[in-house]
Amino acid sequence: RGGFRGGARRIYAEKPSLRKFEEKNKNVTWSDDEYAHAGLRAQYLRLKSIQRFSETFNLLHRASVADAHARDLLAATHIRCASLGGGPAFELFALREFCPDAALELYSLDLQPAWRVYAEALGCKFAAPFDVHKVLADDLVRACDDKPLDILVVSYLLIYCTNARTADLLADLLKRRLVRLLVISERTRDQGIVPLLRQRDIHVLPLLSQDREPDFRQLIALLPADRSPLQPPREADYIHFPNVPFARGT
């Protein structure tokens, strides 16, 4: 058991795939094979659950005060939402807590089938293997009971797939009204998906303060015709988890 746990901790802490792919200018935290390691999943569930929940809860709150289209979708009595690269469905659990009175249909779509038991334990439907590098818009809808979605959450996935093909997929989902709102959470302040989506006539709104420097870690994306800006209050007056995601000097 010690060797098993120790190996899992090393994979989690040392991130061998991250070092391997950094030399090729790729940002890969863990590979699909590493996610298949039961010990790594145990570490991930223990250490990432609070982070992913709190970041997504704040993201939804910021979206709801920044744009009326997002606010109305999140205030609806019935919401269909999928998480692309959703794994154990922490983001969908955050949505459930943010919208406690809504009837929810929730779907976690992921490359790694081993996340199924965790997503289903949280009351979500699960589809895998779901490879964003290969799927089309219709494949995504088909995986969600073949009906359009209100919201698609994209959390910590674009580090693996920021390219023209992914931008085409996301833009196609919005333009064909298969998804009404994209909710995006990422690790780094600079996000290459932003110009790619804007080139495809998708409106991208950063939700974090831009006062110190551009910060695209939390975004919503929607059709320009759906954009309905609001004047958000001061974060200190409404945000549930202060300084999440972390920003120095705040």
Short mmCIF file of C-alpha atoms in Angstrom, two decimals:
data_model
loop_
_atom_site.label_atom_id
_atom_site.label_comp_id
_atom_site.label_asym_id
_atom_site.label_seq_id
_atom_site.Cartn_x
_atom_site.Cartn_y
_atom_site.Cartn_z
CA ARG A 1 0.00 0.00 0.00
CA GLY A 2 2.81 2.40 0.82
CA GLY A 3 4.35 1.93 -2.59
CA PHE A 4 1.00 2.43 -4.29
CA ARG A 5 0.23 5.59 -2.34
CA GLY A 6 3.78 6.86 -2.67
CA GLY A 7 3.67 6.39 -6.42
CA ALA A 8 0.40 8.28 -6.61
CA ARG A 9 1.77 11.15 -4.54
CA ARG A 10 4.83 11.36 -6.77
CA ILE A 11 2.71 11.49 -9.92
CA TYR A 12 0.55 14.21 -8.36
CA ALA A 13 3.41 16.31 -7.00
CA GLU A 14 6.07 15.83 -9.68
CA LYS A 15 3.76 15.91 -12.73
CA PRO A 16 6.07 13.92 -15.03
CA SER A 17 3.91 14.62 -18.09
CA LEU A 18 4.08 18.35 -17.45
CA ARG A 19 7.88 18.25 -17.51
CA LYS A 20 7.89 15.93 -20.52
CA PHE A 21 5.65 18.10 -22.65
CA GLU A 22 7.01 21.48 -21.55
CA GLU A 23 9.96 20.83 -23.85
CA LYS A 24 7.48 20.57 -26.73
CA ASN A 25 5.62 23.76 -25.68
CA LYS A 26 2.62 21.74 -24.53
CA ASN A 27 0.90 22.35 -21.20
CA VAL A 28 -0.17 18.90 -19.99
CA THR A 29 -0.61 18.41 -16.24
CA TRP A 30 -1.27 14.66 -16.22
CA SER A 31 -1.72 12.24 -19.09
CA ASP A 32 -4.78 10.07 -19.62
CA ASP A 33 -2.77 7.04 -18.47
CA GLU A 34 -1.86 8.88 -15.25
CA TYR A 35 -5.50 9.77 -14.62
CA ALA A 36 -6.25 6.04 -14.94
CA HIS A 37 -4.06 5.41 -11.86
CA ALA A 38 -6.45 4.87 -8.93
CA GLY A 39 -4.00 6.42 -6.49
CA LEU A 40 -3.66 9.60 -8.53
CA ARG A 41 -7.44 9.86 -8.71
CA ALA A 42 -7.61 9.54 -4.92
CA GLN A 43 -5.08 12.36 -4.53
CA TYR A 44 -6.92 14.45 -7.10
CA LEU A 45 -10.28 13.97 -5.40
CA ARG A 46 -8.86 14.86 -2.01
CA LEU A 47 -6.85 17.93 -3.07
CA LYS A 48 -8.71 19.37 -6.06
CA SER A 49 -12.32 19.12 -4.91
CA ILE A 50 -12.40 22.32 -2.87
CA GLN A 51 -10.42 24.28 -5.47
CA ARG A 52 -12.63 23.29 -8.40
CA PHE A 53 -15.85 23.77 -6.44
CA SER A 54 -14.96 27.21 -5.08
CA GLU A 55 -13.57 28.49 -8.38
CA THR A 56 -16.63 27.38 -10.31
CA PHE A 57 -19.06 28.73 -7.71
CA ASN A 58 -17.35 32.14 -7.90
CA LEU A 59 -17.26 31.95 -11.71
CA LEU A 60 -21.01 31.38 -11.87
CA HIS A 61 -21.62 34.21 -9.42
CA ARG A 62 -19.42 36.60 -11.42
CA ALA A 63 -21.18 35.61 -14.64
CA SER A 64 -24.60 36.21 -13.12
CA VAL A 65 -23.78 39.81 -12.14
CA ALA A 66 -21.83 40.68 -15.31
CA ASP A 67 -24.34 39.73 -18.01
CA ALA A 68 -28.12 39.48 -18.08
CA HIS A 69 -28.09 36.54 -20.52
CA ALA A 70 -25.94 34.55 -18.09
CA ARG A 71 -28.01 35.73 -15.13
CA ASP A 72 -31.26 34.60 -16.73
CA LEU A 73 -29.89 31.19 -17.71
CA LEU A 74 -28.63 30.61 -14.17
CA ALA A 75 -31.94 31.76 -12.68
CA ALA A 76 -34.05 29.44 -14.85
CA THR A 77 -36.22 26.75 -13.29
CA HIS A 78 -34.76 24.10 -15.60
CA ILE A 79 -31.10 24.01 -16.67
CA ARG A 80 -29.28 21.59 -18.97
CA CYS A 81 -25.53 21.80 -18.42
CA ALA A 82 -22.51 19.75 -19.45
CA SER A 83 -18.91 19.92 -18.30
CA LEU A 84 -16.41 19.28 -21.09
CA GLY A 85 -13.44 17.43 -19.63
CA GLY A 86 -15.61 17.26 -16.52
CA GLY A 87 -13.99 14.26 -14.82
CA PRO A 88 -15.53 13.68 -11.36
CA ALA A 89 -18.02 16.54 -11.90
CA PHE A 90 -16.85 19.03 -9.27
CA GLU A 91 -17.93 21.91 -11.54
CA LEU A 92 -21.40 20.44 -12.00
CA PHE A 93 -21.73 20.00 -8.24
CA ALA A 94 -20.89 23.72 -7.89
CA LEU A 95 -23.65 24.54 -10.38
CA ARG A 96 -26.10 22.46 -8.36
CA GLU A 97 -25.21 24.37 -5.20
CA PHE A 98 -25.41 27.72 -7.02
CA CYS A 99 -28.85 26.89 -8.48
CA PRO A 100 -30.45 24.95 -5.62
CA ASP A 101 -34.04 25.46 -6.77
CA ALA A 102 -33.56 24.53 -10.45
CA ALA A 103 -34.35 21.18 -12.03
CA LEU A 104 -30.98 20.15 -13.44
CA GLU A 105 -29.83 17.79 -16.18
CA LEU A 106 -26.07 17.41 -15.74
CA TYR A 107 -23.51 15.67 -17.94
CA SER A 108 -19.79 15.11 -17.40
CA LEU A 109 -17.90 14.37 -20.64
CA ASP A 110 -14.34 13.15 -20.25
CA LEU A 111 -11.57 11.24 -21.96
CA GLN A 112 -10.95 9.01 -18.92
CA PRO A 113 -13.71 6.42 -18.22
CA ALA A 114 -12.53 5.83 -14.64
CA TRP A 115 -14.20 9.07 -13.50
CA ARG A 116 -17.66 7.60 -14.14
CA VAL A 117 -18.33 6.27 -10.63
CA TYR A 118 -17.61 9.66 -9.05
CA ALA A 119 -19.67 11.70 -11.50
CA GLU A 120 -22.61 9.33 -11.21
CA ALA A 121 -22.36 9.40 -7.41
CA LEU A 122 -22.96 13.15 -7.68
CA GLY A 123 -26.07 12.55 -9.76
CA CYS A 124 -24.56 13.37 -13.16
CA LYS A 125 -24.71 11.40 -16.36
CA PHE A 126 -21.29 10.49 -17.72
CA ALA A 127 -19.86 9.87 -21.19
CA ALA A 128 -16.37 8.54 -21.94
CA PRO A 129 -14.07 8.27 -23.71
CA PHE A 130 -14.96 11.73 -25.00
CA ASP A 131 -12.02 13.20 -26.90
CA VAL A 132 -12.30 16.92 -27.64
CA HIS A 133 -9.67 16.52 -30.36
CA LYS A 134 -12.01 14.29 -32.36
CA VAL A 135 -15.61 15.20 -31.59
CA LEU A 136 -17.92 17.55 -33.46
CA ALA A 137 -20.75 19.69 -32.11
CA ASP A 138 -23.35 17.04 -32.91
CA ASP A 139 -21.33 14.42 -31.00
CA LEU A 140 -21.42 16.56 -27.89
CA VAL A 141 -25.18 17.06 -28.10
CA ARG A 142 -25.69 13.34 -28.78
CA ALA A 143 -23.77 12.54 -25.59
CA CYS A 144 -26.21 14.77 -23.69
CA ASP A 145 -29.39 12.88 -24.57
CA ASP A 146 -29.46 14.47 -28.03
CA LYS A 147 -30.87 17.78 -26.82
CA PRO A 148 -29.31 21.29 -26.82
CA LEU A 149 -27.67 22.61 -23.67
CA ASP A 150 -28.13 25.86 -21.81
CA ILE A 151 -24.59 25.99 -20.42
CA LEU A 152 -21.30 24.28 -21.29
CA VAL A 153 -18.59 24.45 -18.62
CA VAL A 154 -15.00 24.23 -19.87
CA SER A 155 -12.69 23.94 -16.88
CA TYR A 156 -8.95 23.35 -17.03
CA LEU A 157 -9.31 21.69 -20.43
CA LEU A 158 -7.97 24.32 -22.80
CA ILE A 159 -4.41 23.75 -21.58
CA TYR A 160 -4.64 20.55 -23.63
CA CYS A 161 -6.46 21.82 -26.72
CA THR A 162 -6.19 25.55 -27.44
CA ASN A 163 -6.20 25.44 -31.22
CA ALA A 164 -8.31 26.36 -34.24
CA ARG A 165 -10.22 23.08 -34.13
CA THR A 166 -11.39 23.60 -30.56
CA ALA A 167 -12.35 27.19 -31.34
CA ASP A 168 -14.36 25.94 -34.33
CA LEU A 169 -16.13 23.40 -32.11
CA LEU A 170 -17.07 25.94 -29.44
CA ALA A 171 -18.14 28.57 -31.98
CA ASP A 172 -20.24 26.01 -33.85
CA LEU A 173 -22.03 25.03 -30.65
CA LEU A 174 -22.98 28.65 -29.98
CA LYS A 175 -23.85 29.66 -33.53
CA ARG A 176 -26.12 26.67 -34.05
CA ARG A 177 -27.77 27.32 -30.68
CA LEU A 178 -26.72 23.92 -29.42
CA VAL A 179 -25.24 25.72 -26.40
CA ARG A 180 -26.41 29.12 -25.16
CA LEU A 181 -23.48 30.04 -22.92
CA LEU A 182 -19.87 28.93 -22.47
CA VAL A 183 -18.43 29.19 -18.96
CA ILE A 184 -14.63 28.88 -18.98
CA SER A 185 -12.12 28.48 -16.14
CA GLU A 186 -8.38 28.10 -16.74
CA ARG A 187 -5.05 28.24 -14.93
CA THR A 188 -3.07 31.00 -16.65
CA ARG A 189 -3.94 34.65 -17.17
CA ASP A 190 -3.13 34.57 -20.88
CA GLN A 191 -5.59 32.44 -22.84
CA GLY A 192 -5.02 31.80 -26.53
CA ILE A 193 -8.64 30.71 -26.97
CA VAL A 194 -9.79 34.33 -26.53
CA PRO A 195 -8.52 35.70 -29.87
CA LEU A 196 -9.47 32.45 -31.62
CA LEU A 197 -13.09 32.78 -30.48
CA ARG A 198 -13.21 36.49 -31.24
CA GLN A 199 -11.97 35.80 -34.76
CA ARG A 200 -15.05 33.58 -35.12
CA ASP A 201 -17.42 36.38 -34.04
CA ILE A 202 -17.95 35.06 -30.53
CA HIS A 203 -18.12 37.59 -27.71
CA VAL A 204 -15.71 36.74 -24.88
CA LEU A 205 -16.09 38.53 -21.56
CA PRO A 206 -13.38 38.29 -18.87
CA LEU A 207 -14.90 38.15 -15.40
CA LEU A 208 -11.84 38.93 -13.28
CA SER A 209 -10.46 42.42 -12.74
CA GLN A 210 -8.34 43.73 -15.60
CA ASP A 211 -6.97 46.67 -13.57
CA ARG A 212 -3.49 45.31 -12.88
CA GLU A 213 -2.98 43.19 -15.99
CA PRO A 214 -5.05 41.19 -18.48
CA ASP A 215 -6.48 38.18 -16.67
CA PHE A 216 -8.48 35.66 -18.71
CA ARG A 217 -8.66 32.83 -16.17
CA GLN A 218 -12.45 33.15 -15.83
CA LEU A 219 -14.55 33.90 -18.91
CA ILE A 220 -17.96 33.61 -20.45
CA ALA A 221 -18.45 33.33 -24.21
CA LEU A 222 -21.69 33.93 -26.06
CA LEU A 223 -23.13 35.24 -29.30
CA PRO A 224 -22.87 39.05 -29.67
CA ALA A 225 -26.65 39.23 -30.10
CA ASP A 226 -27.09 37.62 -26.67
CA ARG A 227 -24.71 39.98 -24.89
CA SER A 228 -26.53 42.08 -22.28
CA PRO A 229 -24.00 43.80 -20.01
CA LEU A 230 -24.68 44.58 -16.39
CA GLN A 231 -22.78 46.76 -13.95
CA PRO A 232 -21.44 44.33 -11.35
CA PRO A 233 -21.24 45.37 -7.70
CA ARG A 234 -17.96 45.35 -5.83
CA GLU A 235 -16.79 41.76 -5.37
CA ALA A 236 -16.43 42.31 -1.65
CA ASP A 237 -20.20 42.86 -1.50
CA TYR A 238 -21.23 39.56 -3.06
CA ILE A 239 -18.48 37.03 -3.74
CA HIS A 240 -18.74 33.87 -1.65
CA PHE A 241 -15.07 32.75 -1.69
CA PRO A 242 -12.78 35.82 -1.44
CA ASN A 243 -9.73 35.95 -3.74
CA VAL A 244 -10.59 32.74 -5.63
CA PRO A 245 -8.84 32.13 -7.94
CA PHE A 246 -5.85 33.58 -6.14
CA ALA A 247 -4.52 36.96 -7.23
CA ARG A 248 -1.48 38.59 -5.60
CA GLY A 249 -1.99 41.98 -4.04
CA THR A 250 -5.70 41.52 -3.34
#
